[in-house]
Amino acid sequence: MGNRNGGLDGTQRKEEKEGIKLSEIVLRVLALLLTLIAAILLGLNKQTKIVPIKISPDLPAFDVPVSAKTSYVSAFVYFVVANSIACAFAAVTLALALSGKGIIRLMIIIVDLMMVALLFSSIGAAGAVGLIGSNGNSHLRWNKVCNVYAKFCHQVTASLALSLLAAIAFLFLVILTASKLHKTP
Amino acid sequence: MGNRNGGLDGTQRKEEKEGIKLSEIVLRVLALLLTLIAAILLGLNKQTKIVPIKISPDLPAFDVPVSAKTSYVSAFVYFVVANSIACAFAAVTLALALSGKGIIRLMIIIVDLMMVALLFSSIGAAGAVGLIGSNGNSHLRWNKVCNVYAKFCHQVTASLALSLLAAIAFLFLVILTASKLHKTP
């Protein structure tokens, strides 16, 4: 059990191992870059717009500047923090994975797993708020805001997509490490 | 590498294996029950309240029935669906785990991992909407609704807590299976 490759000769075995190591490095670098860009993209997201507001029907409309900021929504703040943490751990595990064996592998799988949970929960949170921002919810009387802050909302969508790719990369890293543990004799 | 227990004798080894199997079964049954209760608790959640609404200052207030339902918020619907899927897969993997060896273990780890991602994203989504429902967001002009639908919101909170415990159970199941793969010679 756990030793499917008993019949392979040394060279083939070594090649396969190097292939797995290379794909692990690629996935980690990808996760690092994607979470970094996602965190920056949403962290620096801000849009200010001049909106005409009528106080009384007799007076002309006032031009009032209104702005959307990431710090206004706690789910977006959580998203930026989660992606920053995942970015830092991707860097740490990248260094560890290059040298790690045995018990280090098990620790790396646990860290990767935490990052999957962290990233998916933050994507869910930011995605749910973004969806209401885009469509509104008539039952709760929460009006959509993306018609006003279109640029802000586009940047949220882009950031969510990048972070989802990073979360999937972490998911594959757990599967990769698990299959490695499965294969090592 | 991967064979830390080479020095243990057969009896100790067998006892340890049985201990791991027992904790796996306990965790799976726990995950199954928790996701089931969480899905039912939020799926059947509904609250109707009579709210006095004033149309004109000269007329007396009308008593209007208003209601909160899970189906009104897409994040809550996603939460119920995610917990139902996780519940079904907990049952399937419970049956598989009792007999599974080798490659089946690796498949189980992948399923458990998907459930971690699914549950955490749904908890994030429902949690983010629940938080705005409870606190409101003045920047987006989304008013809190939990002052009106207190019972509904309490049930959402309870459901979220149960689902979070189930998600953590799945997390431990991945770690358990990974450590098992790590130990098998």
CSV table of C-alpha atoms in Angstrom, one decimal:
chain,number,residue,atom,x,y,z
A,1,MET,CA,0.0,0.0,0.0
A,2,GLY,CA,1.3,3.4,-0.8
A,3,ASN,CA,3.9,2.1,-3.1
A,4,ARG,CA,2.5,2.1,-6.6
A,5,ASN,CA,5.8,2.7,-8.3
A,6,GLY,CA,7.7,-0.3,-7.0
A,7,GLY,CA,8.1,-1.5,-10.5
A,8,LEU,CA,9.6,1.7,-12.0
A,9,ASP,CA,13.3,1.9,-12.4
A,10,GLY,CA,15.4,4.6,-10.7
A,11,THR,CA,15.7,7.0,-13.6
A,12,GLN,CA,11.9,7.1,-14.4
A,13,ARG,CA,11.3,7.6,-10.7
A,14,LYS,CA,13.7,10.5,-10.4
A,15,GLU,CA,12.2,12.1,-13.5
A,16,GLU,CA,8.7,11.9,-12.1
A,17,LYS,CA,9.8,13.3,-8.8
A,18,GLU,CA,11.5,16.3,-10.5
A,19,GLY,CA,8.3,16.8,-12.5
A,20,ILE,CA,6.2,17.0,-9.4
A,21,LYS,CA,8.7,19.4,-7.7
A,22,LEU,CA,8.7,21.7,-10.7
A,23,SER,CA,4.9,21.8,-10.8
A,24,GLU,CA,4.9,22.5,-7.1
A,25,ILE,CA,7.2,25.5,-7.5
A,26,VAL,CA,5.2,26.8,-10.5
A,27,LEU,CA,2.0,26.5,-8.4
A,28,ARG,CA,3.5,28.3,-5.4
A,29,VAL,CA,4.9,31.1,-7.4
A,30,LEU,CA,1.6,31.5,-9.2
A,31,ALA,CA,-0.3,31.5,-5.8
A,32,LEU,CA,2.2,34.1,-4.5
A,33,LEU,CA,1.8,36.4,-7.4
A,34,LEU,CA,-2.0,36.1,-7.7
A,35,THR,CA,-2.7,36.8,-4.0
A,36,LEU,CA,-0.2,39.7,-4.1
A,37,ILE,CA,-1.9,41.3,-7.1
A,38,ALA,CA,-5.4,40.5,-5.7
A,39,ALA,CA,-4.5,42.2,-2.4
A,40,ILE,CA,-3.0,45.3,-4.0
A,41,LEU,CA,-5.8,45.6,-6.6
A,42,LEU,CA,-8.5,45.6,-3.9
A,43,GLY,CA,-6.4,47.3,-1.2
A,44,LEU,CA,-5.8,50.4,-3.3
A,45,ASN,CA,-9.3,50.4,-4.9
A,46,LYS,CA,-11.0,53.8,-4.6
A,47,GLN,CA,-13.4,55.7,-6.7
A,48,THR,CA,-14.8,59.2,-6.2
A,49,LYS,CA,-17.7,60.5,-8.2
A,50,ILE,CA,-19.6,63.8,-8.4
A,51,VAL,CA,-23.2,63.1,-7.9
A,52,PRO,CA,-25.9,65.8,-8.2
A,53,ILE,CA,-28.2,65.7,-5.1
A,54,LYS,CA,-31.5,67.6,-5.0
A,55,ILE,CA,-32.5,68.8,-1.4
A,56,SER,CA,-35.6,70.6,-2.4
A,57,PRO,CA,-37.5,70.6,-5.7
A,58,ASP,CA,-37.3,74.4,-5.9
A,59,LEU,CA,-33.5,74.7,-5.6
A,60,PRO,CA,-31.0,73.5,-8.3
A,61,ALA,CA,-29.2,70.2,-7.6
A,62,PHE,CA,-25.9,70.3,-5.6
A,63,ASP,CA,-22.8,68.6,-6.9
A,64,VAL,CA,-21.6,66.4,-4.1
A,65,PRO,CA,-18.5,64.2,-4.3
A,66,VAL,CA,-19.2,60.7,-3.0
A,67,SER,CA,-16.6,58.0,-2.8
A,68,ALA,CA,-16.3,54.2,-2.5
A,69,LYS,CA,-13.4,52.8,-0.6
A,70,THR,CA,-12.3,49.2,0.3
A,71,SER,CA,-12.1,50.2,4.0
A,72,TYR,CA,-15.8,51.0,4.0
A,73,VAL,CA,-16.8,47.3,3.7
A,74,SER,CA,-15.5,44.8,6.3
A,75,ALA,CA,-15.7,41.9,3.9
A,76,PHE,CA,-13.3,43.7,1.5
A,77,VAL,CA,-10.9,44.4,4.4
A,78,TYR,CA,-11.0,40.7,5.3
A,79,PHE,CA,-10.3,39.8,1.7
A,80,VAL,CA,-7.2,42.0,1.5
A,81,VAL,CA,-5.9,40.7,4.8
A,82,ALA,CA,-6.6,37.1,3.8
A,83,ASN,CA,-4.8,37.5,0.5
A,84,SER,CA,-1.8,39.2,2.2
A,85,ILE,CA,-1.5,36.3,4.7
A,86,ALA,CA,-1.8,33.8,1.9
A,87,CYS,CA,0.9,35.6,-0.1
A,88,ALA,CA,3.3,35.6,2.9
A,89,PHE,CA,2.7,31.9,3.5
A,90,ALA,CA,3.2,31.1,-0.2
A,91,ALA,CA,6.6,32.7,0.1
A,92,VAL,CA,7.5,30.8,3.3
A,93,THR,CA,6.3,27.4,2.0
A,94,LEU,CA,8.1,28.0,-1.4
A,95,ALA,CA,11.4,28.2,0.6
A,96,LEU,CA,10.5,25.2,2.7
A,97,ALA,CA,9.2,23.0,-0.2
A,98,LEU,CA,12.6,23.3,-1.9
A,99,SER,CA,14.3,21.5,0.9
A,100,GLY,CA,11.5,19.9,2.9
A,101,LYS,CA,11.1,16.1,3.4
A,102,GLY,CA,9.0,13.9,5.6
A,103,ILE,CA,7.4,15.7,8.5
A,104,ILE,CA,8.0,19.1,6.8
A,105,ARG,CA,5.8,17.9,4.0
A,106,LEU,CA,3.0,17.3,6.5
A,107,MET,CA,3.4,20.7,7.9
A,108,ILE,CA,3.3,22.3,4.5
A,109,ILE,CA,0.1,20.4,3.7
A,110,ILE,CA,-1.5,21.8,6.9
A,111,VAL,CA,-0.4,25.4,6.0
A,112,ASP,CA,-1.7,25.0,2.4
A,113,LEU,CA,-5.0,23.7,3.8
A,114,MET,CA,-5.4,26.7,6.1
A,115,MET,CA,-4.8,29.0,3.1
A,116,VAL,CA,-7.5,27.1,1.1
A,117,ALA,CA,-9.9,27.7,4.0
A,118,LEU,CA,-8.9,31.4,4.5
A,119,LEU,CA,-9.0,32.3,0.8
A,120,PHE,CA,-12.3,30.6,0.1
A,121,SER,CA,-14.0,32.2,3.1
A,122,SER,CA,-12.7,35.6,2.0
A,123,ILE,CA,-13.7,35.1,-1.6
A,124,GLY,CA,-17.2,34.0,-0.4
A,125,ALA,CA,-17.5,37.1,1.9
A,126,ALA,CA,-16.3,39.6,-0.7
A,127,GLY,CA,-18.2,37.9,-3.5
A,128,ALA,CA,-21.5,38.0,-1.5
A,129,VAL,CA,-21.2,41.7,-0.8
A,130,GLY,CA,-20.1,42.4,-4.3
A,131,LEU,CA,-23.1,40.5,-5.7
A,132,ILE,CA,-25.5,42.6,-3.6
A,133,GLY,CA,-23.6,45.7,-4.6
A,134,SER,CA,-24.1,44.8,-8.2
A,135,ASN,CA,-27.7,43.6,-8.1
A,136,GLY,CA,-29.2,45.1,-4.9
A,137,ASN,CA,-31.7,43.2,-2.8
A,138,SER,CA,-35.2,44.5,-2.9
A,139,HIS,CA,-36.4,42.4,0.1
A,140,LEU,CA,-33.8,43.9,2.4
A,141,ARG,CA,-34.1,47.3,0.7
A,142,TRP,CA,-30.4,47.4,-0.1
A,143,ASN,CA,-29.9,49.3,-3.3
A,144,LYS,CA,-27.3,48.4,-5.8
A,145,VAL,CA,-24.3,50.7,-5.8
A,146,CYS,CA,-22.3,49.4,-8.8
A,147,ASN,CA,-24.3,51.6,-11.2
A,148,VAL,CA,-22.6,54.6,-9.4
A,149,TYR,CA,-19.2,53.0,-8.7
A,150,ALA,CA,-18.7,51.0,-11.9
A,151,LYS,CA,-14.9,51.2,-11.9
A,152,PHE,CA,-14.7,50.2,-8.2
A,153,CYS,CA,-16.9,47.2,-8.9
A,154,HIS,CA,-14.9,46.1,-11.9
A,155,GLN,CA,-11.8,46.2,-9.8
A,156,VAL,CA,-13.5,44.1,-7.1
A,157,THR,CA,-14.5,41.5,-9.8
A,158,ALA,CA,-10.9,41.3,-11.2
A,159,SER,CA,-9.5,40.9,-7.7
A,160,LEU,CA,-11.9,38.1,-6.8
A,161,ALA,CA,-11.1,36.2,-10.0
A,162,LEU,CA,-7.3,36.4,-9.3
A,163,SER,CA,-7.8,35.3,-5.7
A,164,LEU,CA,-10.0,32.4,-6.8
A,165,LEU,CA,-7.2,31.2,-9.1
A,166,ALA,CA,-4.8,31.5,-6.2
A,167,ALA,CA,-7.1,29.5,-4.0
A,168,ILE,CA,-7.4,26.8,-6.7
A,169,ALA,CA,-3.6,26.7,-6.9
A,170,PHE,CA,-3.4,26.1,-3.1
A,171,LEU,CA,-6.0,23.4,-3.5
A,172,PHE,CA,-3.9,21.6,-6.2
A,173,LEU,CA,-0.8,22.0,-3.9
A,174,VAL,CA,-2.6,20.1,-1.2
A,175,ILE,CA,-3.5,17.3,-3.6
A,176,LEU,CA,0.0,17.3,-5.1
A,177,THR,CA,1.6,17.0,-1.7
A,178,ALA,CA,-0.9,14.3,-0.6
A,179,SER,CA,-0.2,12.3,-3.8
A,180,LYS,CA,3.5,12.7,-3.1
A,181,LEU,CA,3.1,11.4,0.5
A,182,HIS,CA,1.0,8.6,-1.1
A,183,LYS,CA,3.8,7.7,-3.5
A,184,THR,CA,6.8,7.9,-1.2
A,185,PRO,CA,7.8,4.4,-0.1
B,1,MET,CA,11.2,8.8,4.4
B,2,GLY,CA,7.5,8.4,5.2
B,3,ASN,CA,8.1,5.5,7.5
B,4,ARG,CA,8.4,6.9,10.9
B,5,ASN,CA,7.0,3.9,12.7
B,6,GLY,CA,9.4,1.3,11.4
B,7,GLY,CA,10.6,0.6,14.9
B,8,LEU,CA,7.1,0.0,16.4
B,9,ASP,CA,6.0,-3.6,16.8
B,10,GLY,CA,2.8,-4.9,15.2
B,11,THR,CA,0.4,-4.6,18.1
B,12,GLN,CA,1.3,-0.9,18.8
B,13,ARG,CA,1.0,-0.2,15.1
B,14,LYS,CA,-2.4,-1.9,14.9
B,15,GLU,CA,-3.8,0.0,17.9
B,16,GLU,CA,-2.6,3.3,16.5
B,17,LYS,CA,-4.3,2.5,13.1
B,18,GLU,CA,-7.5,1.6,14.9
B,19,GLY,CA,-7.4,4.8,16.9
B,20,ILE,CA,-7.0,6.9,13.7
B,21,LYS,CA,-9.9,5.0,12.0
B,22,LEU,CA,-12.1,5.6,15.0
B,23,SER,CA,-11.4,9.3,15.1
B,24,GLU,CA,-12.0,9.5,11.3
B,25,ILE,CA,-15.4,7.9,11.7
B,26,VAL,CA,-16.3,10.2,14.6
B,27,LEU,CA,-15.3,13.3,12.6
B,28,ARG,CA,-17.3,12.1,9.5
B,29,VAL,CA,-20.4,11.4,11.5
B,30,LEU,CA,-20.0,14.8,13.2
B,31,ALA,CA,-19.5,16.6,9.9
B,32,LEU,CA,-22.6,14.8,8.5
B,33,LEU,CA,-24.8,15.8,11.4
B,34,LEU,CA,-23.6,19.3,11.7
B,35,THR,CA,-24.0,20.1,8.0
B,36,LEU,CA,-27.5,18.5,8.1
B,37,ILE,CA,-28.6,20.5,11.0
B,38,ALA,CA,-27.1,23.7,9.6
B,39,ALA,CA,-28.8,23.2,6.2
B,40,ILE,CA,-32.2,22.5,7.9
B,41,LEU,CA,-31.9,25.3,10.4
B,42,LEU,CA,-31.3,27.9,7.7
B,43,GLY,CA,-33.3,26.2,5.0
B,44,LEU,CA,-36.5,26.4,7.1
B,45,ASN,CA,-35.7,29.8,8.6
B,46,LYS,CA,-38.6,32.3,8.2
B,47,GLN,CA,-39.9,35.1,10.2
B,48,THR,CA,-43.0,37.3,9.7
B,49,LYS,CA,-43.6,40.5,11.6
B,50,ILE,CA,-46.3,43.1,11.8
B,51,VAL,CA,-44.7,46.5,11.2
B,52,PRO,CA,-46.6,49.8,11.5
B,53,ILE,CA,-46.0,51.9,8.4
B,54,LYS,CA,-47.0,55.5,8.2
B,55,ILE,CA,-47.9,56.7,4.6
B,56,SER,CA,-49.0,60.2,5.5
B,57,PRO,CA,-48.5,62.2,8.8
B,58,ASP,CA,-52.3,62.9,8.9
B,59,LEU,CA,-53.4,59.3,8.7
B,60,PRO,CA,-52.9,56.6,11.4
B,61,ALA,CA,-50.2,54.0,10.8
B,62,PHE,CA,-51.1,50.8,8.8
B,63,ASP,CA,-50.1,47.4,10.2
B,64,VAL,CA,-48.3,45.7,7.4
B,65,PRO,CA,-46.9,42.1,7.7
B,66,VAL,CA,-43.3,41.8,6.5
B,67,SER,CA,-41.3,38.7,6.3
B,68,ALA,CA,-37.7,37.5,6.1
B,69,LYS,CA,-37.0,34.3,4.2
B,70,THR,CA,-33.8,32.4,3.4
B,71,SER,CA,-34.7,32.3,-0.3
B,72,TYR,CA,-34.6,36.2,-0.4
B,73,VAL,CA,-30.8,36.2,-0.1
B,74,SER,CA,-28.7,34.3,-2.6
B,75,ALA,CA,-25.8,33.9,-0.2
B,76,PHE,CA,-28.1,32.1,2.2
B,77,VAL,CA,-29.4,29.8,-0.6
B,78,TYR,CA,-25.8,29.0,-1.5
B,79,PHE,CA,-25.1,28.2,2.1
B,80,VAL,CA,-28.0,25.7,2.3
B,81,VAL,CA,-27.0,24.1,-1.0
B,82,ALA,CA,-23.3,23.9,0.1
B,83,ASN,CA,-24.2,22.3,3.4
B,84,SER,CA,-26.5,19.8,1.8
B,85,ILE,CA,-23.8,18.8,-0.7
B,86,ALA,CA,-21.3,18.5,2.1
B,87,CYS,CA,-23.7,16.4,4.1
B,88,ALA,CA,-24.2,14.0,1.2
B,89,PHE,CA,-20.5,13.6,0.6
B,90,ALA,CA,-19.9,13.0,4.3
B,91,ALA,CA,-22.2,10.1,4.1
B,92,VAL,CA,-20.6,8.7,0.9
B,93,THR,CA,-17.0,9.1,2.2
B,94,LEU,CA,-18.1,7.5,5.5
B,95,ALA,CA,-19.0,4.4,3.7
B,96,LEU,CA,-15.8,4.5,1.5
B,97,ALA,CA,-13.5,5.3,4.4
B,98,LEU,CA,-14.5,2.1,6.2
B,99,SER,CA,-13.2,-0.1,3.4
B,100,GLY,CA,-10.9,2.2,1.4
B,101,LYS,CA,-7.2,1.7,0.9
B,102,GLY,CA,-4.5,3.2,-1.2
B,103,ILE,CA,-5.9,5.2,-4.2
B,104,ILE,CA,-9.4,5.4,-2.5
B,105,ARG,CA,-7.7,7.3,0.3
B,106,LEU,CA,-6.3,9.8,-2.2
B,107,MET,CA,-9.8,10.2,-3.7
B,108,ILE,CA,-11.3,10.8,-0.2
B,109,ILE,CA,-8.7,13.4,0.5
B,110,ILE,CA,-9.7,15.3,-2.7
B,111,VAL,CA,-13.4,15.1,-1.8
B,112,ASP,CA,-12.8,16.3,1.7
B,113,LEU,CA,-10.7,19.2,0.3
B,114,MET,CA,-13.5,20.2,-2.0
B,115,MET,CA,-15.9,20.2,1.0
B,116,VAL,CA,-13.5,22.5,2.9
B,117,ALA,CA,-13.4,24.9,0.0
B,118,LEU,CA,-17.2,24.7,-0.5
B,119,LEU,CA,-18.2,25.1,3.1
B,120,PHE,CA,-15.7,27.9,3.9
B,121,SER,CA,-16.8,29.9,0.9
B,122,SER,CA,-20.5,29.5,1.8
B,123,ILE,CA,-19.7,30.4,5.5
B,124,GLY,CA,-17.9,33.5,4.2
B,125,ALA,CA,-20.8,34.5,1.9
B,126,ALA,CA,-23.6,34.0,4.5
B,127,GLY,CA,-21.4,35.5,7.2
B,128,ALA,CA,-20.7,38.7,5.3
B,129,VAL,CA,-24.4,39.3,4.4
B,130,GLY,CA,-25.4,38.4,8.0
B,131,LEU,CA,-22.8,40.9,9.4
B,132,ILE,CA,-24.3,43.7,7.2
B,133,GLY,CA,-27.8,42.7,8.2
B,134,SER,CA,-26.8,42.9,11.8
B,135,ASN,CA,-24.7,46.2,11.7
B,136,GLY,CA,-25.8,47.8,8.5
B,137,ASN,CA,-23.4,49.8,6.3
B,138,SER,CA,-23.8,53.6,6.4
B,139,HIS,CA,-21.4,54.1,3.4
B,140,LEU,CA,-23.5,51.9,1.1
B,141,ARG,CA,-26.7,53.1,2.8
B,142,TRP,CA,-27.7,49.5,3.6
B,143,ASN,CA,-29.7,49.6,6.8
B,144,LYS,CA,-29.5,46.8,9.4
B,145,VAL,CA,-32.5,44.5,9.3
B,146,CYS,CA,-31.7,42.3,12.4
B,147,ASN,CA,-33.4,44.8,14.7
B,148,VAL,CA,-36.7,43.8,12.9
B,149,TYR,CA,-36.0,40.1,12.3
B,150,ALA,CA,-34.2,39.2,15.5
B,151,LYS,CA,-35.3,35.6,15.5
B,152,PHE,CA,-34.3,35.1,11.9
B,153,CYS,CA,-30.8,36.5,12.5
B,154,HIS,CA,-30.2,34.3,15.6
B,155,GLN,CA,-31.0,31.3,13.6
B,156,VAL,CA,-28.6,32.4,10.9
B,157,THR,CA,-25.9,32.8,13.5
B,158,ALA,CA,-26.5,29.3,15.0
B,159,SER,CA,-26.5,27.8,11.5
B,160,LEU,CA,-23.2,29.5,10.7
B,161,ALA,CA,-21.6,28.3,13.9
B,162,LEU,CA,-22.6,24.7,13.3
B,163,SER,CA,-21.4,24.8,9.7
B,164,LEU,CA,-18.1,26.3,10.8
B,165,LEU,CA,-17.6,23.3,13.1
B,166,ALA,CA,-18.4,21.0,10.3
B,167,ALA,CA,-15.9,22.8,8.0
B,168,ILE,CA,-13.2,22.4,10.7
B,169,ALA,CA,-14.1,18.7,11.0
B,170,PHE,CA,-13.5,18.3,7.2
B,171,LEU,CA,-10.2,20.2,7.7
B,172,PHE,CA,-9.1,17.7,10.3
B,173,LEU,CA,-10.2,14.8,8.1
B,174,VAL,CA,-7.8,16.0,5.4
B,175,ILE,CA,-5.0,16.4,7.9
B,176,LEU,CA,-5.8,12.9,9.3
B,177,THR,CA,-5.8,11.2,5.9
B,178,ALA,CA,-2.6,13.1,4.9
B,179,SER,CA,-0.9,11.9,8.1
B,180,LYS,CA,-2.1,8.4,7.4
B,181,LEU,CA,-0.7,8.5,3.9
B,182,HIS,CA,2.5,9.8,5.4
B,183,LYS,CA,2.7,6.9,7.9
B,184,THR,CA,1.8,4.0,5.6
B,185,PRO,CA,5.0,2.3,4.5
